[in-house]
Amino acid sequence: MYAPERQQEILRLARDGGRVDVLSLAEEFQVTAETIRRDLKALDRAGLVRRVHGGAIPVGRLDFEPDLAERESTAADEKDRIARAALAELPAEGSVVLDAGSTVARLAAALPLESELTVVTHSLPIAARLADHPGVQLHLVGGRVRHRTRAAVDAWALRAYAEIRADVVFLAANGFSAEAGLTTPDLAEAAVKRAAVAAARRVVLLADSGKHGQEHFARFGDLDDVDLLITDTGFDPEDAAAIEASGTEVIRA
């Protein structure tokens, strides 16, 4: 089987099943995992699939939500650079909201032990990372915890964010674009993200370049709501310029 034929069949399998994984495809087509990765890369470049950890999903599937472990391992180097750049946006002794997200979690992990901040978060993993920081006044927002993201959602979380006004929120999104705005797969998570944005004076979006142009089921804001986007150097400079022209500062870390 020639590569174009194999790639066409991979695309069909992805669309039929919602996702494909490298090892299963390698076994099915009797080729190496590296060959399959090249196929997925070609399909990704063509805009037909989106590569995720261990495989790919078809473009246009709005309800797909990777689990926590998968998000942690996707674009890891880019997320580390974004988190380091975000440290410069922390107030000296102010208050911050940390949204649930793998890049925001990396920011929490990079927070110096001597930091003196008031931190509010609805993310259990982020709260766990900061629980031993002696200078951090940590507030954990409660609610129903979604197993997939370990984030609190629903009425309790919404009420808590309605009662505060923080200096800055570090926001996460599964997808962002000028046309679709900020999106995530789950409506309950979207509502909490929207409340977190309203609870802060400044909004900083931490999102790797692979999320640009992605659209998911639940919309929770516009790019106009974001004061600063911190992304990686893979983000197209022309796209960055277009976003900056609409009023959002962009840092490519």
Short mmCIF file of C-alpha atoms in Angstrom, two decimals:
data_model
loop_
_atom_site.label_atom_id
_atom_site.label_comp_id
_atom_site.label_asym_id
_atom_site.label_seq_id
_atom_site.Cartn_x
_atom_site.Cartn_y
_atom_site.Cartn_z
CA MET A 1 0.00 0.00 0.00
CA TYR A 2 1.34 3.42 -0.97
CA ALA A 3 1.52 6.19 1.61
CA PRO A 4 -1.39 8.25 0.15
CA GLU A 5 -3.63 5.16 0.19
CA ARG A 6 -2.64 4.38 3.78
CA GLN A 7 -3.25 7.96 4.85
CA GLN A 8 -6.69 7.95 3.27
CA GLU A 9 -7.57 4.78 5.19
CA ILE A 10 -6.20 6.29 8.43
CA LEU A 11 -8.41 9.32 7.89
CA ARG A 12 -11.45 7.08 7.37
CA LEU A 13 -10.68 5.18 10.59
CA ALA A 14 -10.26 8.43 12.51
CA ARG A 15 -13.59 9.77 11.28
CA ASP A 16 -15.39 6.49 11.96
CA GLY A 17 -13.96 5.91 15.42
CA GLY A 18 -13.37 9.45 16.65
CA ARG A 19 -9.64 8.88 17.12
CA VAL A 20 -6.77 6.60 16.10
CA ASP A 21 -3.64 5.55 17.95
CA VAL A 22 -0.17 5.00 16.55
CA LEU A 23 0.47 1.47 17.83
CA SER A 24 -2.84 0.05 16.63
CA LEU A 25 -2.37 1.60 13.19
CA ALA A 26 1.18 0.28 12.95
CA GLU A 27 -0.08 -3.22 13.69
CA GLU A 28 -3.01 -2.96 11.28
CA PHE A 29 -0.93 -1.71 8.35
CA GLN A 30 2.16 -3.77 9.21
CA VAL A 31 4.47 -0.74 9.25
CA THR A 32 6.60 0.91 11.91
CA ALA A 33 5.23 3.38 14.44
CA GLU A 34 7.51 6.02 12.93
CA THR A 35 5.85 5.52 9.53
CA ILE A 36 2.45 6.06 11.10
CA ARG A 37 3.69 9.20 12.87
CA ARG A 38 4.82 10.55 9.48
CA ASP A 39 1.38 9.74 8.05
CA LEU A 40 -0.35 11.55 10.91
CA LYS A 41 2.00 14.51 10.50
CA ALA A 42 1.07 14.73 6.81
CA LEU A 43 -2.64 14.55 7.62
CA ASP A 44 -2.20 17.16 10.35
CA ARG A 45 -0.42 19.53 7.92
CA ALA A 46 -3.32 19.05 5.49
CA GLY A 47 -5.74 20.10 8.21
CA LEU A 48 -7.55 16.73 8.20
CA VAL A 49 -6.61 15.49 11.68
CA ARG A 50 -5.20 16.98 14.85
CA ARG A 51 -2.33 15.10 16.44
CA VAL A 52 -2.71 14.28 20.14
CA HIS A 53 -0.54 12.22 22.49
CA GLY A 54 -0.25 8.72 21.05
CA GLY A 55 -2.42 9.31 18.01
CA ALA A 56 -4.79 11.75 16.32
CA ILE A 57 -8.41 12.90 16.16
CA PRO A 58 -10.31 14.10 13.10
CA VAL A 59 -10.61 17.86 12.68
CA GLY A 60 -14.11 19.08 13.33
CA ARG A 61 -14.93 16.77 16.22
CA LEU A 62 -16.01 19.33 18.81
CA ASP A 63 -16.80 17.04 21.73
CA PHE A 64 -13.38 15.41 22.11
CA GLU A 65 -11.74 16.11 25.45
CA PRO A 66 -8.32 14.63 26.25
CA ASP A 67 -7.77 13.41 29.80
CA LEU A 68 -5.41 15.08 32.26
CA ALA A 69 -2.44 12.80 31.59
CA GLU A 70 -2.73 13.28 27.84
CA ARG A 71 -2.88 17.06 28.12
CA GLU A 72 0.13 17.10 30.46
CA SER A 73 2.26 15.29 27.88
CA THR A 74 1.12 17.21 24.78
CA ALA A 75 3.37 20.13 23.68
CA ALA A 76 5.27 19.83 26.98
CA ASP A 77 8.27 21.96 25.98
CA GLU A 78 6.06 24.73 24.61
CA LYS A 79 3.95 24.74 27.77
CA ASP A 80 7.06 25.00 29.95
CA ARG A 81 8.25 28.05 28.00
CA ILE A 82 4.81 29.65 28.22
CA ALA A 83 4.71 29.05 31.98
CA ARG A 84 8.13 30.62 32.48
CA ALA A 85 7.08 33.68 30.49
CA ALA A 86 3.89 33.94 32.55
CA LEU A 87 5.88 34.30 35.76
CA ALA A 88 6.66 37.87 34.73
CA GLU A 89 2.93 38.67 34.71
CA LEU A 90 2.40 37.77 38.38
CA PRO A 91 1.69 40.73 40.67
CA ALA A 92 4.30 41.34 43.38
CA GLU A 93 1.96 40.71 46.32
CA GLY A 94 -1.47 40.65 44.73
CA SER A 95 -4.23 38.16 44.06
CA VAL A 96 -4.51 35.73 41.15
CA VAL A 97 -6.99 33.21 39.82
CA LEU A 98 -5.47 30.06 38.33
CA ASP A 99 -7.80 28.35 35.88
CA ALA A 100 -7.85 24.57 35.41
CA GLY A 101 -5.46 23.65 32.60
CA SER A 102 -2.17 21.87 31.99
CA THR A 103 -0.22 25.02 31.05
CA VAL A 104 -1.60 26.94 34.03
CA ALA A 105 -0.60 23.97 36.21
CA ARG A 106 2.95 24.36 34.93
CA LEU A 107 2.83 28.01 35.99
CA ALA A 108 1.76 26.89 39.47
CA ALA A 109 4.64 24.39 39.56
CA ALA A 110 7.10 27.14 38.58
CA LEU A 111 5.90 29.53 41.29
CA PRO A 112 8.83 30.27 43.63
CA LEU A 113 8.39 29.02 47.20
CA GLU A 114 8.95 32.53 48.52
CA SER A 115 6.05 33.98 46.51
CA GLU A 116 3.61 36.05 48.55
CA LEU A 117 0.32 35.87 46.71
CA THR A 118 -3.34 35.21 47.28
CA VAL A 119 -4.24 32.39 44.90
CA VAL A 120 -7.75 31.23 44.04
CA THR A 121 -8.28 28.08 41.98
CA HIS A 122 -10.95 25.49 41.23
CA SER A 123 -8.33 22.99 40.07
CA LEU A 124 -7.45 20.20 42.53
CA PRO A 125 -4.04 19.47 40.91
CA ILE A 126 -3.06 23.15 41.05
CA ALA A 127 -4.18 23.47 44.68
CA ALA A 128 -2.10 20.39 45.55
CA ARG A 129 0.97 21.93 43.91
CA LEU A 130 0.64 25.14 45.94
CA ALA A 131 -0.44 23.71 49.30
CA ASP A 132 3.14 23.71 50.65
CA HIS A 133 4.01 27.29 49.59
CA PRO A 134 4.25 29.14 52.91
CA GLY A 135 3.74 32.61 51.39
CA VAL A 136 0.68 31.66 49.34
CA GLN A 137 -2.76 32.30 50.77
CA LEU A 138 -4.53 29.50 48.95
CA HIS A 139 -8.29 29.46 48.38
CA LEU A 140 -9.74 26.31 46.84
CA VAL A 141 -13.07 26.85 45.10
CA GLY A 142 -15.52 24.01 45.72
CA GLY A 143 -18.18 22.31 43.66
CA ARG A 144 -18.78 19.11 41.73
CA VAL A 145 -15.40 17.78 40.60
CA ARG A 146 -15.17 16.60 36.99
CA HIS A 147 -13.10 13.43 36.92
CA ARG A 148 -11.65 14.16 33.48
CA THR A 149 -10.11 17.51 34.46
CA ARG A 150 -10.10 17.40 38.30
CA ALA A 151 -11.79 20.80 38.24
CA ALA A 152 -14.71 22.02 40.38
CA VAL A 153 -17.78 23.18 38.45
CA ASP A 154 -21.45 24.11 38.90
CA ALA A 155 -23.23 26.46 41.30
CA TRP A 156 -20.82 26.45 44.24
CA ALA A 157 -17.89 27.36 42.01
CA LEU A 158 -19.87 30.06 40.20
CA ARG A 159 -20.97 31.64 43.51
CA ALA A 160 -17.40 31.70 44.82
CA TYR A 161 -16.04 33.51 41.76
CA ALA A 162 -18.92 36.02 41.92
CA GLU A 163 -17.67 37.10 45.35
CA ILE A 164 -14.08 38.05 44.47
CA ARG A 165 -12.13 40.56 42.40
CA ALA A 166 -8.58 39.42 41.68
CA ASP A 167 -5.72 41.29 40.04
CA VAL A 168 -5.25 38.77 37.23
CA VAL A 169 -6.62 35.46 35.98
CA PHE A 170 -4.38 33.01 34.15
CA LEU A 171 -6.80 31.35 31.78
CA ALA A 172 -6.73 28.06 29.86
CA ALA A 173 -8.66 27.11 26.70
CA ASN A 174 -8.89 24.02 24.53
CA GLY A 175 -9.24 26.20 21.46
CA PHE A 176 -8.99 29.87 20.52
CA SER A 177 -9.41 31.99 17.41
CA ALA A 178 -10.61 35.44 16.43
CA GLU A 179 -13.69 33.93 14.81
CA ALA A 180 -14.78 31.30 17.37
CA GLY A 181 -13.36 32.97 20.47
CA LEU A 182 -12.41 30.84 23.48
CA THR A 183 -13.82 27.31 23.57
CA THR A 184 -13.74 24.13 25.66
CA PRO A 185 -15.63 20.83 25.29
CA ASP A 186 -17.76 21.02 28.46
CA LEU A 187 -20.53 23.53 29.21
CA ALA A 188 -20.03 23.38 32.98
CA GLU A 189 -16.31 24.10 32.65
CA ALA A 190 -17.07 26.92 30.24
CA ALA A 191 -19.38 28.55 32.79
CA VAL A 192 -16.69 28.49 35.48
CA LYS A 193 -14.08 29.88 33.09
CA ARG A 194 -16.47 32.70 32.19
CA ALA A 195 -16.97 33.44 35.90
CA ALA A 196 -13.20 33.42 36.49
CA VAL A 197 -12.71 35.97 33.71
CA ALA A 198 -15.35 38.22 35.27
CA ALA A 199 -13.62 37.90 38.66
CA ALA A 200 -10.34 39.49 37.53
CA ARG A 201 -9.18 42.92 36.38
CA ARG A 202 -6.69 41.47 33.88
CA VAL A 203 -6.98 38.34 31.74
CA VAL A 204 -3.90 36.40 30.60
CA LEU A 205 -4.51 33.44 28.28
CA LEU A 206 -1.88 30.68 28.33
CA ALA A 207 -2.29 28.57 25.19
CA ASP A 208 0.16 26.72 22.97
CA SER A 209 0.03 27.36 19.23
CA GLY A 210 -1.61 23.98 18.52
CA LYS A 211 -4.83 25.27 20.08
CA HIS A 212 -5.13 28.16 17.64
CA GLY A 213 -7.98 27.57 15.22
CA GLN A 214 -9.42 24.71 17.26
CA GLU A 215 -13.14 24.96 18.01
CA HIS A 216 -14.95 23.05 20.74
CA PHE A 217 -18.56 22.73 21.80
CA ALA A 218 -18.76 25.28 24.64
CA ARG A 219 -17.83 28.91 24.06
CA PHE A 220 -16.89 31.03 27.07
CA GLY A 221 -15.53 34.29 25.69
CA ASP A 222 -14.02 36.35 22.91
CA LEU A 223 -10.36 37.04 22.26
CA ASP A 224 -11.33 40.65 22.96
CA ASP A 225 -11.79 39.59 26.60
CA VAL A 226 -8.09 38.69 26.78
CA ASP A 227 -5.53 41.36 27.66
CA LEU A 228 -2.48 39.19 26.97
CA LEU A 229 -1.99 35.93 25.07
CA ILE A 230 1.18 34.00 25.93
CA THR A 231 1.87 31.29 23.36
CA ASP A 232 4.92 29.64 21.79
CA THR A 233 7.14 30.48 18.84
CA GLY A 234 5.21 28.05 16.64
CA PHE A 235 2.40 30.58 16.52
CA ASP A 236 2.29 32.30 13.13
CA PRO A 237 3.61 35.89 13.37
CA GLU A 238 0.90 37.07 10.97
CA ASP A 239 -1.80 35.58 13.20
CA ALA A 240 -0.14 37.22 16.20
CA ALA A 241 -0.14 40.59 14.42
CA ALA A 242 -3.84 40.23 13.57
CA ILE A 243 -4.69 39.48 17.18
CA GLU A 244 -2.62 42.41 18.41
CA ALA A 245 -4.38 44.71 15.92
CA SER A 246 -7.66 43.88 17.68
CA GLY A 247 -6.24 44.95 21.04
CA THR A 248 -4.80 41.78 22.63
CA GLU A 249 -1.07 41.77 23.34
CA VAL A 250 0.76 38.62 22.20
CA ILE A 251 3.97 37.12 23.61
CA ARG A 252 5.57 34.24 21.69
CA ALA A 253 7.78 32.44 24.21
#
